[in-house]
Amino acid sequence: MSAGGGRVRIYDVAHLAGVSVATASKALNDTGRMTDETRAKVKVAAAELGFRPNAMARGLIQRRSFTIGLLTNDSYGRFTLPVMAGISEALVDQGVSVFLCGIEDDPALGKLHLDAMLDKQVDGIIASGKRVDRRLPVDLSNLPVPVVYAFTEGHEGSVTLVSDDAQGSAEAVEHLKRLGRKRIVHVTGPETFASVRERAAAYRNALGGEGIVLHGEWSEHWGHAAVDLLWTAEGARPDAIFCGNDQIGRGVVDALRERGVSVPEDVAVVGFDNWDIVASQTRPPMTSVDMNLKAIGREAGRLVLELAEGRAVEPGIRKLPCRLVIRQSCGGNAAVTHRRGGVEATVD
Amino acid sequence: MSAGGGRVRIYDVAHLAGVSVATASKALNDTGRMTDETRAKVKVAAAELGFRPNAMARGLIQRRSFTIGLLTNDSYGRFTLPVMAGISEALVDQGVSVFLCGIEDDPALGKLHLDAMLDKQVDGIIASGKRVDRRLPVDLSNLPVPVVYAFTEGHEGSVTLVSDDAQGSAEAVEHLKRLGRKRIVHVTGPETFASVRERAAAYRNALGGEGIVLHGEWSEHWGHAAVDLLWTAEGARPDAIFCGNDQIGRGVVDALRERGVSVPEDVAVVGFDNWDIVASQTRPPMTSVDMNLKAIGREAGRLVLELAEGRAVEPGIRKLPCRLVIRQSCGGNAAVTHRRGGVEATVD
DNA sequence: TCTGGATGAGAAAACGGTTTCTCGGGAGGG
DNA sequence: CCCTCCCGAGAAACCGTTTTCTCATCCAGA
């Protein structure tokens, strides 16, 4: 079983089975013609030696490397990692491995990684980013391999996968309306982001054209500041706040608590991103819109493989649905046990 | 420049330059003997055609794939991503690409990814995890390629890289002492973690054997609970809290603020991990110990390459120093501007 | 003028598989 | 009984490089 020295080659298998290399190859790949007996004999020999074919040799002739590249500028990995997980999940069964290349926003670095990947004959490339409406700092429009964009802007005529921000946004607002909330405010990120505009539009649409949208930065600070703003202003206060991301949501929840406004009784809060580390650690844990990044990754993996294997794929932008993850920041039917979680302490 | 159809092979370069394939190869690799003129001629032809050698063909004969695999069970990527960034940084210049494989804690998945990588003839493997004192659920002890462990426990006689928890811990405590803090408490994670024990020991050591250590879970909740505990208990209250990670630190800072205890005036707080998204978003931003994961990654990349190229590397555990990142939760010499950050709001 | 070493360059083998081509033999049909 | 066809299996070509070997040629030294 995998001796120390040289790895076992198909030659060794053929020798042990008493057949030619050609026959061995065909036996193992279930191609060619031979008796079932011969085929079985070869397979037994291969198993006995622990033979695994050299992917480079195989790839050279098949012109496939069973390898794809993931290019991203999301150095923090918050968006890319779930996407990556989905890609991997979709491809590992086909024996495809994934190169991960973080290129920051550096065109030179991007070129470096891209060239390295092309040299290695990747079967395809998936480009991913931290922002749907920005491009990676590297041109992928005339590559000898197929490209799929996931969560970043693609080139003309490309295949692009994004989450359906509008649907996610609408779902959040409908949820709040269903719970009887009347004055729903949207606190979100900078208007320069396409996803911000799209979510805001869907929010307004769900409210029949009404609504209040506050734009700020993507931070807890802004969540705080927005609550200050809302509670200092004249007029009726909101009974629900739909936030553009979980960090803003966290700031909002904290600010409300500090003001003595109770969540979810007085004000319901919904976040966006379902970034577990943030959403589940707010007090109370925050209901949030999940963009299903893993599903985007799976789909991207599936599509790039389709393309790599020569099947046609309709170009264009595909939107995958978001999913509302219910926690305790909206109240409603679920029993709102505001538990502190089994914290145990040992003094020593 | 990279025409659509078939990629350009060295044959094309040789043909254009009017030399043989062998000569072309030697010219491009700066090996063999030939006139400078011939060499230049080939290089010009290669540049003109945009020739890039097929790494699979090259790898087949050189028995190098210029590829390494990163195996991790850290699905959230908090530890693995910085390590990955370091590895990439160290290797991209050598033309080495990195396969990232998330294997959760599933032995079958681990084997699947490992086999896929070995088939692809990776030059080496780096194993990484979310916990220094746990092994990946896959045996890497008798592989035909070198293995380096980064931030996870290795096998007998292996090369392992970890952060120097004791030094980091000591640095944090020294910092607090230098600022005149006298009653420093350590609030940290479960004692089952080796890093917890090591940090706690170093903390006690820095205090001359004294000290109070509170163990709980790795959560904001526990940070809160610990403060409750400390402020409800009899006796003198701490004037500094050194936390086992940033999430606990965040809970501590929040709990203190809610109690009206001011940070850093009354109590200084130090975190661990320097997880920017947490540490910089506490109010005030939190001083924290950075484990230099990127440096660990760089070193792991460097070492696995050394091994892959046949050079000897002393086995054993190598500890890389931590670095204290000063923010505003300890006061001290730096001007403690408790700014709210340029929050701008636009109502629309 | 002859020999021998150095030099430039190409032919060919190798890497480890897959795939096409070839070939001998057995079965079946005329 | 002979011819054909099909089947099983091996020989050889191929993928795109690198590397070793071989071989002219040229120049220096005797």
mmCIF file of N, CA, C and O in Angstrom, chain B residues 46 92-93 125 154 156 169 174 179 208 230-231 243 262 288 322 330 339:
data_model
loop_
_atom_site.group_PDB
_atom_site.id
_atom_site.type_symbol
_atom_site.label_atom_id
_atom_site.label_comp_id
_atom_site.label_asym_id
_atom_site.label_seq_id
_atom_site.Cartn_x
_atom_site.Cartn_y
_atom_site.Cartn_z
ATOM 1 N N ALA B 46 9.265 33.783 -28.962
ATOM 2 C CA ALA B 46 8.352 33.391 -27.883
ATOM 3 C C ALA B 46 7.506 34.575 -27.442
ATOM 4 O O ALA B 46 6.293 34.460 -27.270
ATOM 5 N N VAL B 92 3.769 32.825 -4.760
ATOM 6 C CA VAL B 92 3.308 33.228 -6.080
ATOM 7 C C VAL B 92 4.475 33.637 -6.981
ATOM 8 O O VAL B 92 4.458 33.393 -8.190
ATOM 9 N N ASP B 93 5.503 34.190 -6.376
ATOM 10 C CA ASP B 93 6.651 34.607 -7.180
ATOM 11 C C ASP B 93 7.399 33.423 -7.778
ATOM 12 O O ASP B 93 8.053 33.530 -8.805
ATOM 13 N N ILE B 125 2.184 19.683 0.990
ATOM 14 C CA ILE B 125 0.890 19.945 1.591
ATOM 15 C C ILE B 125 1.077 20.743 2.867
ATOM 16 O O ILE B 125 1.996 20.481 3.647
ATOM 17 N N GLY B 154 0.694 18.502 14.465
ATOM 18 C CA GLY B 154 1.308 17.661 13.457
ATOM 19 C C GLY B 154 1.613 16.270 13.967
ATOM 20 O O GLY B 154 1.356 15.956 15.118
ATOM 21 N N GLU B 156 4.298 12.900 14.508
ATOM 22 C CA GLU B 156 5.650 12.691 15.041
ATOM 23 C C GLU B 156 6.714 13.102 14.018
ATOM 24 O O GLU B 156 6.672 12.676 12.874
ATOM 25 N N SER B 169 0.915 36.603 25.279
ATOM 26 C CA SER B 169 0.230 36.821 26.546
ATOM 27 C C SER B 169 1.071 37.702 27.459
ATOM 28 O O SER B 169 0.589 38.679 28.046
ATOM 29 N N GLU B 174 2.504 42.734 30.246
ATOM 30 C CA GLU B 174 3.545 43.744 30.468
ATOM 31 C C GLU B 174 3.041 45.124 30.060
ATOM 32 O O GLU B 174 3.297 46.128 30.737
ATOM 33 N N LEU B 179 1.440 50.438 32.051
ATOM 34 C CA LEU B 179 0.490 51.551 32.131
ATOM 35 C C LEU B 179 -0.013 51.748 33.564
ATOM 36 O O LEU B 179 -0.941 52.522 33.796
ATOM 37 N N GLY B 208 4.065 37.255 38.444
ATOM 38 C CA GLY B 208 4.811 36.659 39.539
ATOM 39 C C GLY B 208 4.063 35.547 40.247
ATOM 40 O O GLY B 208 4.174 35.371 41.456
ATOM 41 N N LEU B 230 -17.477 39.409 38.174
ATOM 42 C CA LEU B 230 -16.424 40.184 38.814
ATOM 43 C C LEU B 230 -16.998 41.371 39.588
ATOM 44 O O LEU B 230 -16.491 41.741 40.653
ATOM 45 N N TRP B 231 -18.040 41.957 39.040
ATOM 46 C CA TRP B 231 -18.571 43.157 39.685
ATOM 47 C C TRP B 231 -19.581 42.830 40.799
ATOM 48 O O TRP B 231 -19.978 43.685 41.535
ATOM 49 N N CYS B 243 -8.294 39.488 27.861
ATOM 50 C CA CYS B 243 -9.258 38.496 27.389
ATOM 51 C C CYS B 243 -8.623 37.466 26.454
ATOM 52 O O CYS B 243 -7.710 37.779 25.688
ATOM 53 N N SER B 262 -15.985 53.056 32.888
ATOM 54 C CA SER B 262 -15.442 53.561 31.631
ATOM 55 C C SER B 262 -14.135 52.872 31.246
ATOM 56 O O SER B 262 -13.285 52.581 32.070
ATOM 57 N N SER B 288 -5.285 44.576 21.024
ATOM 58 C CA SER B 288 -5.394 43.118 20.936
ATOM 59 C C SER B 288 -4.081 42.487 20.485
ATOM 60 O O SER B 288 -3.263 43.123 19.828
ATOM 61 N N CYS B 322 4.050 36.832 18.575
ATOM 62 C CA CYS B 322 2.839 37.637 18.423
ATOM 63 C C CYS B 322 3.217 39.109 18.526
ATOM 64 O O CYS B 322 4.333 39.459 18.887
ATOM 65 N N CYS B 330 -6.842 50.768 26.275
ATOM 66 C CA CYS B 330 -5.946 50.702 27.419
ATOM 67 C C CYS B 330 -5.473 52.082 27.846
ATOM 68 O O CYS B 330 -4.753 52.217 28.829
ATOM 69 N N ARG B 339 -13.215 59.013 19.096
ATOM 70 C CA ARG B 339 -14.019 59.561 18.021
ATOM 71 C C ARG B 339 -15.090 58.569 17.553
ATOM 72 O O ARG B 339 -14.940 57.364 17.658
#
